[in-house]
Short mmCIF file of N, CA and C and ligand atoms in Angstrom, two decimals:
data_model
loop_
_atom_site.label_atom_id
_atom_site.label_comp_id
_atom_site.label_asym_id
_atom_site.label_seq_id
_atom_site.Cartn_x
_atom_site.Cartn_y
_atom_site.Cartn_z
N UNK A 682 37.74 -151.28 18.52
CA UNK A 682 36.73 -151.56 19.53
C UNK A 682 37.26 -151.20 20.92
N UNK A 683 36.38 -150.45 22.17
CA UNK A 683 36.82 -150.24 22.79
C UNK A 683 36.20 -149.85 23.88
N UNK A 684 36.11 -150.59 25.12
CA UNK A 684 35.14 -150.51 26.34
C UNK A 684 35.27 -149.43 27.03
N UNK A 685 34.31 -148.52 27.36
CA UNK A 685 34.33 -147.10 28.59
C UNK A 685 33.38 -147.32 29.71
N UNK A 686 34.20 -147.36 30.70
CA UNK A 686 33.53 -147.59 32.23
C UNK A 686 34.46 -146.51 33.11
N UNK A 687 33.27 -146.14 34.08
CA UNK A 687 33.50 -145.29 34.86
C UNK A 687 34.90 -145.76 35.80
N UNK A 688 34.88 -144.59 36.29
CA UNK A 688 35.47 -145.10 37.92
C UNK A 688 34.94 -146.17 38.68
N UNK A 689 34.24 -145.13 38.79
CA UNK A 689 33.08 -145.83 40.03
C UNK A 689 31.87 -146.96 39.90
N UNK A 690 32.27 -146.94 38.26
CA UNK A 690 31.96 -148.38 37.72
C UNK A 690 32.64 -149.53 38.61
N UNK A 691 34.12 -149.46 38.19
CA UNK A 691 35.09 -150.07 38.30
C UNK A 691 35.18 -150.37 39.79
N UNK A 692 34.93 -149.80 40.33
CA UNK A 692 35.30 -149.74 41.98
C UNK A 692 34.04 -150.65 42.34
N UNK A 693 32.98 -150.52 41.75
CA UNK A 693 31.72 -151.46 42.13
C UNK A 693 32.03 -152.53 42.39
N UNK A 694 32.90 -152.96 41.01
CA UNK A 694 32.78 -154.51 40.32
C UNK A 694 34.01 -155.13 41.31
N UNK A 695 35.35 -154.22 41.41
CA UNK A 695 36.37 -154.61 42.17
C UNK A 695 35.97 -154.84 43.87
N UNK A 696 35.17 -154.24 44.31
CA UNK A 696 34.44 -154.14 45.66
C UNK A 696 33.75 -155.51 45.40
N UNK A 697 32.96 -155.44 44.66
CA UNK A 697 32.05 -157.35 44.76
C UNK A 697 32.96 -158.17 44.56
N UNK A 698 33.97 -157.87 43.69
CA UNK A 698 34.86 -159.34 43.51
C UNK A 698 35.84 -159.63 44.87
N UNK A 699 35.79 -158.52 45.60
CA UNK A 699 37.08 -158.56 46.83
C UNK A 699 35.99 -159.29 47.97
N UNK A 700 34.80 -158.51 47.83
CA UNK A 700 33.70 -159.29 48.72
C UNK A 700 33.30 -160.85 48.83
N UNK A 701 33.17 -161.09 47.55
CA UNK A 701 33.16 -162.79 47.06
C UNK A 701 34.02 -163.52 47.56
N UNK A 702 35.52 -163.00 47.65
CA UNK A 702 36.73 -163.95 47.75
C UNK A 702 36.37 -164.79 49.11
N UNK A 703 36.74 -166.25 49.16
CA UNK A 703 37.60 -166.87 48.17
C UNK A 703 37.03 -167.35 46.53
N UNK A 704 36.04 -166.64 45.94
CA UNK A 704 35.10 -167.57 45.03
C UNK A 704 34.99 -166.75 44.11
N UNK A 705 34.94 -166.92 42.68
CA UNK A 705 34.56 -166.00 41.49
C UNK A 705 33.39 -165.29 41.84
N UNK A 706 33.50 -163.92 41.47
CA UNK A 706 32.06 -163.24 41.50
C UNK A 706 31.90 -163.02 39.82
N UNK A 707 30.65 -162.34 39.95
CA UNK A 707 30.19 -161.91 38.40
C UNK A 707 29.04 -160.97 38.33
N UNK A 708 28.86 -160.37 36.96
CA UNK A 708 27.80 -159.65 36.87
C UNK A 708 27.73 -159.16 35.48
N UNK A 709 26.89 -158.71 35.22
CA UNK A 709 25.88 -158.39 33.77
C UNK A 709 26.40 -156.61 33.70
N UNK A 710 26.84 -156.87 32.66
CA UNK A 710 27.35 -154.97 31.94
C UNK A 710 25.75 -154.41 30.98
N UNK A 711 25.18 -153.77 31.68
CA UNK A 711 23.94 -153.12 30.61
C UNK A 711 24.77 -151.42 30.18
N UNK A 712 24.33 -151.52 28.99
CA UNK A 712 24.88 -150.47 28.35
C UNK A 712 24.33 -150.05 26.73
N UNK A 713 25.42 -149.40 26.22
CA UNK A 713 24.55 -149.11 24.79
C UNK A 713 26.03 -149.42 23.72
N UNK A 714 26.19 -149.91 22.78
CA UNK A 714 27.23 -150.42 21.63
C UNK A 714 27.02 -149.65 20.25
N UNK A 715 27.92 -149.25 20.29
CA UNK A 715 27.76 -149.11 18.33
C UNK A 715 29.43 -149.61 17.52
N UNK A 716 30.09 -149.64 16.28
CA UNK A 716 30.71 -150.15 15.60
C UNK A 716 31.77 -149.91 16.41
N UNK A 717 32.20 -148.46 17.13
CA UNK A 717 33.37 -147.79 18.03
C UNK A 717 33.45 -147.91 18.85
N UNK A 718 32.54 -148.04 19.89
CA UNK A 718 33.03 -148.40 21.60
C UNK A 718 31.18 -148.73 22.04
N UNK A 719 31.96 -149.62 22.97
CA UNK A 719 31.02 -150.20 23.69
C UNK A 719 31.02 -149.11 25.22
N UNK A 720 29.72 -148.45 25.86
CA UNK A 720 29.69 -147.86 26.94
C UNK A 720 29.05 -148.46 28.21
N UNK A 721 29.46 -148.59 29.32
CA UNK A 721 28.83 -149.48 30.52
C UNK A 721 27.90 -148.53 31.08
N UNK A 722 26.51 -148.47 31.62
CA UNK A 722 25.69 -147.58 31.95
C UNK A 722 25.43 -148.29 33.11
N UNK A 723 24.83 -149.55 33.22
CA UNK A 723 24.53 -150.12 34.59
C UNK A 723 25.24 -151.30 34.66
N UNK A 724 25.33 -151.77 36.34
CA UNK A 724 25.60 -152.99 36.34
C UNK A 724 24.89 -154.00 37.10
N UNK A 725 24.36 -154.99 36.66
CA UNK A 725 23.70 -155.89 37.49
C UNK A 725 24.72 -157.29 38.27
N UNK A 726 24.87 -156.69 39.41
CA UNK A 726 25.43 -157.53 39.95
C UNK A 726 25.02 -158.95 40.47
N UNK A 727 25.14 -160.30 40.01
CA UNK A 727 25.13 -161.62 39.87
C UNK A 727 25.37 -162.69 41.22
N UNK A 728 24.46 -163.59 41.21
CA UNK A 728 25.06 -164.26 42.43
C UNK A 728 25.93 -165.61 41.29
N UNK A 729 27.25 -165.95 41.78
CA UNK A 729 27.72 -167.58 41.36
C UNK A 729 27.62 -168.56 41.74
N UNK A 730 26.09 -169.12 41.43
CA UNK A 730 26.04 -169.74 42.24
C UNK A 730 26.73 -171.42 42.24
N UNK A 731 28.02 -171.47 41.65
CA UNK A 731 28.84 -172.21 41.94
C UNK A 731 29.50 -172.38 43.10
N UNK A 732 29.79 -171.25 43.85
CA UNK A 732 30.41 -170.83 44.34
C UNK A 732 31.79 -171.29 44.41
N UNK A 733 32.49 -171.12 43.59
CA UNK A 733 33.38 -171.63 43.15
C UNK A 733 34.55 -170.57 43.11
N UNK A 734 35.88 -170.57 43.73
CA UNK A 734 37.33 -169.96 43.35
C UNK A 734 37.99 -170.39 41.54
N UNK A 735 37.09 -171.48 40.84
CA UNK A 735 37.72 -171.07 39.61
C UNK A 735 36.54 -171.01 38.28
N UNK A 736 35.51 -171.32 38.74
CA UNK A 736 34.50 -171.59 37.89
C UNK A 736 32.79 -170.20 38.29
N UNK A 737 32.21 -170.03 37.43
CA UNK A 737 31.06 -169.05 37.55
C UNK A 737 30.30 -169.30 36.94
N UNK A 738 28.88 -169.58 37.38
CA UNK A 738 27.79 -169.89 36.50
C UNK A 738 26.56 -168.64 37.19
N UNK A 739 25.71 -167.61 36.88
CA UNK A 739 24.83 -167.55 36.66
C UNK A 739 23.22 -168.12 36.38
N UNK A 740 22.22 -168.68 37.47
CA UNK A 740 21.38 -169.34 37.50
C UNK A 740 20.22 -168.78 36.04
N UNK A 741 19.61 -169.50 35.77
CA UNK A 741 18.65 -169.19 34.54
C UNK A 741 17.86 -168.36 34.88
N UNK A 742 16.82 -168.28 36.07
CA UNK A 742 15.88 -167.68 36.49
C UNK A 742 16.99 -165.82 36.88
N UNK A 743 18.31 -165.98 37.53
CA UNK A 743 18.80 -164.42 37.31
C UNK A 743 18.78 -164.00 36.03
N UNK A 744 19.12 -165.05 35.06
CA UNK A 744 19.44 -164.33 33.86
C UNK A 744 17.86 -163.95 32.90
N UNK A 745 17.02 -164.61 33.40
CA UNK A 745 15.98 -163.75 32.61
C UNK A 745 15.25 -162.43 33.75
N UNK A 746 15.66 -162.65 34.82
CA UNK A 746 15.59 -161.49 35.40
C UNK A 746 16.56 -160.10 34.92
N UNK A 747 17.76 -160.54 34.52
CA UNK A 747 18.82 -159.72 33.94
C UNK A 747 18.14 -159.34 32.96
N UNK A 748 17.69 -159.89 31.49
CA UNK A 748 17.25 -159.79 30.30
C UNK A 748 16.15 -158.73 30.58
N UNK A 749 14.87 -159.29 31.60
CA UNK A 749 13.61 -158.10 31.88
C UNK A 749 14.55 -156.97 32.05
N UNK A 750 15.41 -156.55 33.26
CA UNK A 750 15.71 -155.28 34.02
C UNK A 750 16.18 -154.78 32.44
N UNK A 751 16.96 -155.54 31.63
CA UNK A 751 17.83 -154.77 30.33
C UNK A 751 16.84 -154.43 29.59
N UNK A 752 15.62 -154.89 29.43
CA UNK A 752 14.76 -154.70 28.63
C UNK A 752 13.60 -152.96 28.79
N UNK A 753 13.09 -153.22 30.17
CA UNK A 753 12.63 -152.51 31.04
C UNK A 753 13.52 -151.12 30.43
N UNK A 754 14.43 -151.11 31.09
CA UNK A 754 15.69 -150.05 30.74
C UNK A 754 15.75 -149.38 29.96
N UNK A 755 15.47 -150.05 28.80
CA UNK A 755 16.04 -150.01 27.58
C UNK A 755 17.53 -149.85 26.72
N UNK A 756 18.37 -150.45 27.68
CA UNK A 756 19.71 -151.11 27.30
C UNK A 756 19.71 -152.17 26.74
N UNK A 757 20.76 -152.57 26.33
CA UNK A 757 21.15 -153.64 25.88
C UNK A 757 22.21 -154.30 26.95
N UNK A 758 22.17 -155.92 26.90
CA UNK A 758 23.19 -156.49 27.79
C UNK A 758 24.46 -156.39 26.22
N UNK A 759 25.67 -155.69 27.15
CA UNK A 759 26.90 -155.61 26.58
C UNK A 759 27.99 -156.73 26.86
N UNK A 760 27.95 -156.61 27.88
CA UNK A 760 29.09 -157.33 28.80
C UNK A 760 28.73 -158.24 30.57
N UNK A 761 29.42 -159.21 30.30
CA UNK A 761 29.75 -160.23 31.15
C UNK A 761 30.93 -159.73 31.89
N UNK A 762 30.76 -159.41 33.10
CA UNK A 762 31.89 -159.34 34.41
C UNK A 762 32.00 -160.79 35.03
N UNK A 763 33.56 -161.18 35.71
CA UNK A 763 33.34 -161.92 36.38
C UNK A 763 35.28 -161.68 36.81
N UNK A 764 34.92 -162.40 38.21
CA UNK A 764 36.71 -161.74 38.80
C UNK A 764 37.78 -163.71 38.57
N UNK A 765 38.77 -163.40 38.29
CA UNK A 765 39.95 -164.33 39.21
C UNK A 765 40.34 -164.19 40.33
N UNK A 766 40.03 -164.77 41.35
CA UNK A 766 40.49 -164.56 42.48
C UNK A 766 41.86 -164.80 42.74
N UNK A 767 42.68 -165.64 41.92
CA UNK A 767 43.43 -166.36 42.30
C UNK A 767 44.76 -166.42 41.15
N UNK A 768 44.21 -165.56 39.78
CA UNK A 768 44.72 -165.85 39.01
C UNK A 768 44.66 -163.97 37.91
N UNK A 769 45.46 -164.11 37.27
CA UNK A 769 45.39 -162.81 36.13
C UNK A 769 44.50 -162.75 35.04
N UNK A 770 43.99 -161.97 34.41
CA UNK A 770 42.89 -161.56 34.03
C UNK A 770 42.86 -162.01 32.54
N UNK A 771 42.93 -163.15 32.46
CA UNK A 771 43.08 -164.06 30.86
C UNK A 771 41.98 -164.55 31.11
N UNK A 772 41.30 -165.00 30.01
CA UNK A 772 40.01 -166.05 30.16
C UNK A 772 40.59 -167.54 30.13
N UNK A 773 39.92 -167.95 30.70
CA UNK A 773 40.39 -169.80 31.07
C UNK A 773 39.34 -170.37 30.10
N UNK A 774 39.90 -171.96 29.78
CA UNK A 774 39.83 -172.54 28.92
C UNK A 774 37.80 -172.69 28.38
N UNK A 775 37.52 -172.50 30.12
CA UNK A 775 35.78 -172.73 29.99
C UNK A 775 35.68 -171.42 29.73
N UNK A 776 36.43 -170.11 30.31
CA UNK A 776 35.67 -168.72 29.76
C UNK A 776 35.53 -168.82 28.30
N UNK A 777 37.02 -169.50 27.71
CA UNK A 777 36.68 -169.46 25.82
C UNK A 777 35.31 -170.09 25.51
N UNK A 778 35.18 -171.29 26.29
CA UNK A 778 33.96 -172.22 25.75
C UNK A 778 32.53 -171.02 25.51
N UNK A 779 32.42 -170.61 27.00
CA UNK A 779 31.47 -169.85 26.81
C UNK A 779 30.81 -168.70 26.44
N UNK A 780 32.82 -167.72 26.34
CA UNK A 780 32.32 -167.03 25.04
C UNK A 780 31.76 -166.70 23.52
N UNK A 781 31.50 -168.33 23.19
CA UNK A 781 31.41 -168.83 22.53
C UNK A 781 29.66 -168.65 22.08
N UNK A 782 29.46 -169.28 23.45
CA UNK A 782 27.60 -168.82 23.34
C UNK A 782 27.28 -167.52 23.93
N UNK A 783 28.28 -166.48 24.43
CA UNK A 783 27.52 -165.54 24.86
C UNK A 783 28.80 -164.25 24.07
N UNK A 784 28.26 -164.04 22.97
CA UNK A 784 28.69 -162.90 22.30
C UNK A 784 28.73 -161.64 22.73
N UNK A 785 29.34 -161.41 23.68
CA UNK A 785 29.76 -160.03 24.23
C UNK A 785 31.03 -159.47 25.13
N UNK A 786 31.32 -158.60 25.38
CA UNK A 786 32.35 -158.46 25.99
C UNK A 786 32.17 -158.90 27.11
N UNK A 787 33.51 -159.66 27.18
CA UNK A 787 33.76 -160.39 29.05
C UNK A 787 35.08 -159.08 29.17
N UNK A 788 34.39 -159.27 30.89
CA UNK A 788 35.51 -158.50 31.49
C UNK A 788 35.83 -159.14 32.44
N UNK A 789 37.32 -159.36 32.48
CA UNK A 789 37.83 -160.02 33.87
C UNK A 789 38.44 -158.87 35.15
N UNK A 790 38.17 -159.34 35.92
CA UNK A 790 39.09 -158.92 37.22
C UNK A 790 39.77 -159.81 37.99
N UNK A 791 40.97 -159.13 37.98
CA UNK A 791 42.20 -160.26 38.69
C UNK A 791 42.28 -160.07 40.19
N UNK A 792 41.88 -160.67 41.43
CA UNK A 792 42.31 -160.37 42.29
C UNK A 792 44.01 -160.20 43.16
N UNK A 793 44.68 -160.97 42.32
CA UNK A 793 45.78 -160.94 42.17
C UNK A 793 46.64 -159.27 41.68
N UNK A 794 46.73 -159.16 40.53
CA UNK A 794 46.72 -157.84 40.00
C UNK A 794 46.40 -156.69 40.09
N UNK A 795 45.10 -157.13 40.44
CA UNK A 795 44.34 -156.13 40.81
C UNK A 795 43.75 -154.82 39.25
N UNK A 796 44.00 -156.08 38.45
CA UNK A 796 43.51 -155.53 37.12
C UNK A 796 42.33 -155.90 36.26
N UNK A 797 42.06 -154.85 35.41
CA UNK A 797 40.29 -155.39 34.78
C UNK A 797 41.11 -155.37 33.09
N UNK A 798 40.63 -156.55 32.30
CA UNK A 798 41.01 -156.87 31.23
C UNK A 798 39.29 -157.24 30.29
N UNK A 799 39.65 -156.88 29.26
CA UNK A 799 38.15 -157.43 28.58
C UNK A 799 38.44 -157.98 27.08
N UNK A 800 37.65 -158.58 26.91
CA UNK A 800 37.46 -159.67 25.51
C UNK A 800 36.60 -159.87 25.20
N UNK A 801 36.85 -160.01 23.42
CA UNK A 801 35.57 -160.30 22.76
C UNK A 801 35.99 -161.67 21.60
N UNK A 802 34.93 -162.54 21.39
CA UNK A 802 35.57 -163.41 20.14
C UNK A 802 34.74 -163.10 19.15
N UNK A 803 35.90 -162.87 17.85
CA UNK A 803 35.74 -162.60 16.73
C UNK A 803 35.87 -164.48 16.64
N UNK A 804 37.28 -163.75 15.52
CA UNK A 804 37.15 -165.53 14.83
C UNK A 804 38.17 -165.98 15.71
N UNK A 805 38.99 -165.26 16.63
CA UNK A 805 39.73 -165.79 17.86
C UNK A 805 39.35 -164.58 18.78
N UNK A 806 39.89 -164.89 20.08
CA UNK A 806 40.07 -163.53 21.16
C UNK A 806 40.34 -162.79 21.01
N UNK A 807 40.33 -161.50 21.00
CA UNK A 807 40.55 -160.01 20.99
C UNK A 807 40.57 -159.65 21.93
N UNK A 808 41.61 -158.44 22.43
CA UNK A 808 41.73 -158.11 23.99
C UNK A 808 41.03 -156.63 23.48
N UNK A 809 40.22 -156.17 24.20
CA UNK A 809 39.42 -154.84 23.81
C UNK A 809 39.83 -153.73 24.72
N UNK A 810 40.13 -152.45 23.92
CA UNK A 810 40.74 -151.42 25.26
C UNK A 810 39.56 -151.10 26.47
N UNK A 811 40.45 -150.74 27.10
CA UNK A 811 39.27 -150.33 28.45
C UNK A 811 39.90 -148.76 28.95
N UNK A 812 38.92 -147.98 28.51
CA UNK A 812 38.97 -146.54 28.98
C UNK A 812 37.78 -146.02 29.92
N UNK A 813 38.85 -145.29 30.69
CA UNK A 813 38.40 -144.87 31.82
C UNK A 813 37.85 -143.33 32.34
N UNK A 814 36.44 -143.47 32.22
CA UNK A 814 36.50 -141.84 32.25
C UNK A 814 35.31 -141.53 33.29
ZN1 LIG B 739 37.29 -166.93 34.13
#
């Protein structure tokens, strides 16, 4: 399994998460999946409205706005973005919880590092490659 995002994907998501700081940012990966790699096509960028440096929630009313735009599209939601500001690009104890209900690839960004890491749960975590093209 194995995630492909642009550059200038990447530079999006790292630009909102540097923008957010001091506070987690996030956002919605629309794209298309099959058994071999997952591909990022759009990204809907998210308000947290926790606003929170360790925690990210997504309001209900964005996320069925997310669901229409994916629908509309005709993508599929792939992946969950969301940054560490503060910390390296592991999922924390609530990211496990909630990968839990949201079956798709999370991608972290570390503001620290300055690195993008992604995961999926099988019957534990899986760290999924991330290629860049
Ligand atoms: Zn997290």
């Amino acid at each position: 399994m194995k995630l492909i995002i642009t550059e200038s994907q990447k530079k999006i998501l790292a630009n909102y998460a540097d923008n957010e700081r001091p506070n987690e940012s996030c956002a919605v990966l629309f794209g298309a999946a099959n058994d071999e790699q997952t591909t990022v096509k759009e990204i809907f960028l998210t308000q947290n409205i926790e606003e929170s440096p360790v925690n990210f929630t997504i309001s209900n009313d964005e996320l069925l706005k997310v669901y229409k735009t994916a629908e509309d599209k005709k993508m599929q939601v792939i992946g969950i973005f969301h940054s560490h500001p503060n910390s390296e690009a592991y999922p924390s104890e609530t990211d496990k919880r909630f990968m839990q209900s949201n079956p798709v690839i999370w991608v972290i960004y570390s503001g620290v590092t300055k690195d993008f890491k992604a995961y999926f749960l099988e019957s534990e975590i899986i760290q999924v490659a991330i290629e860049v093209n």
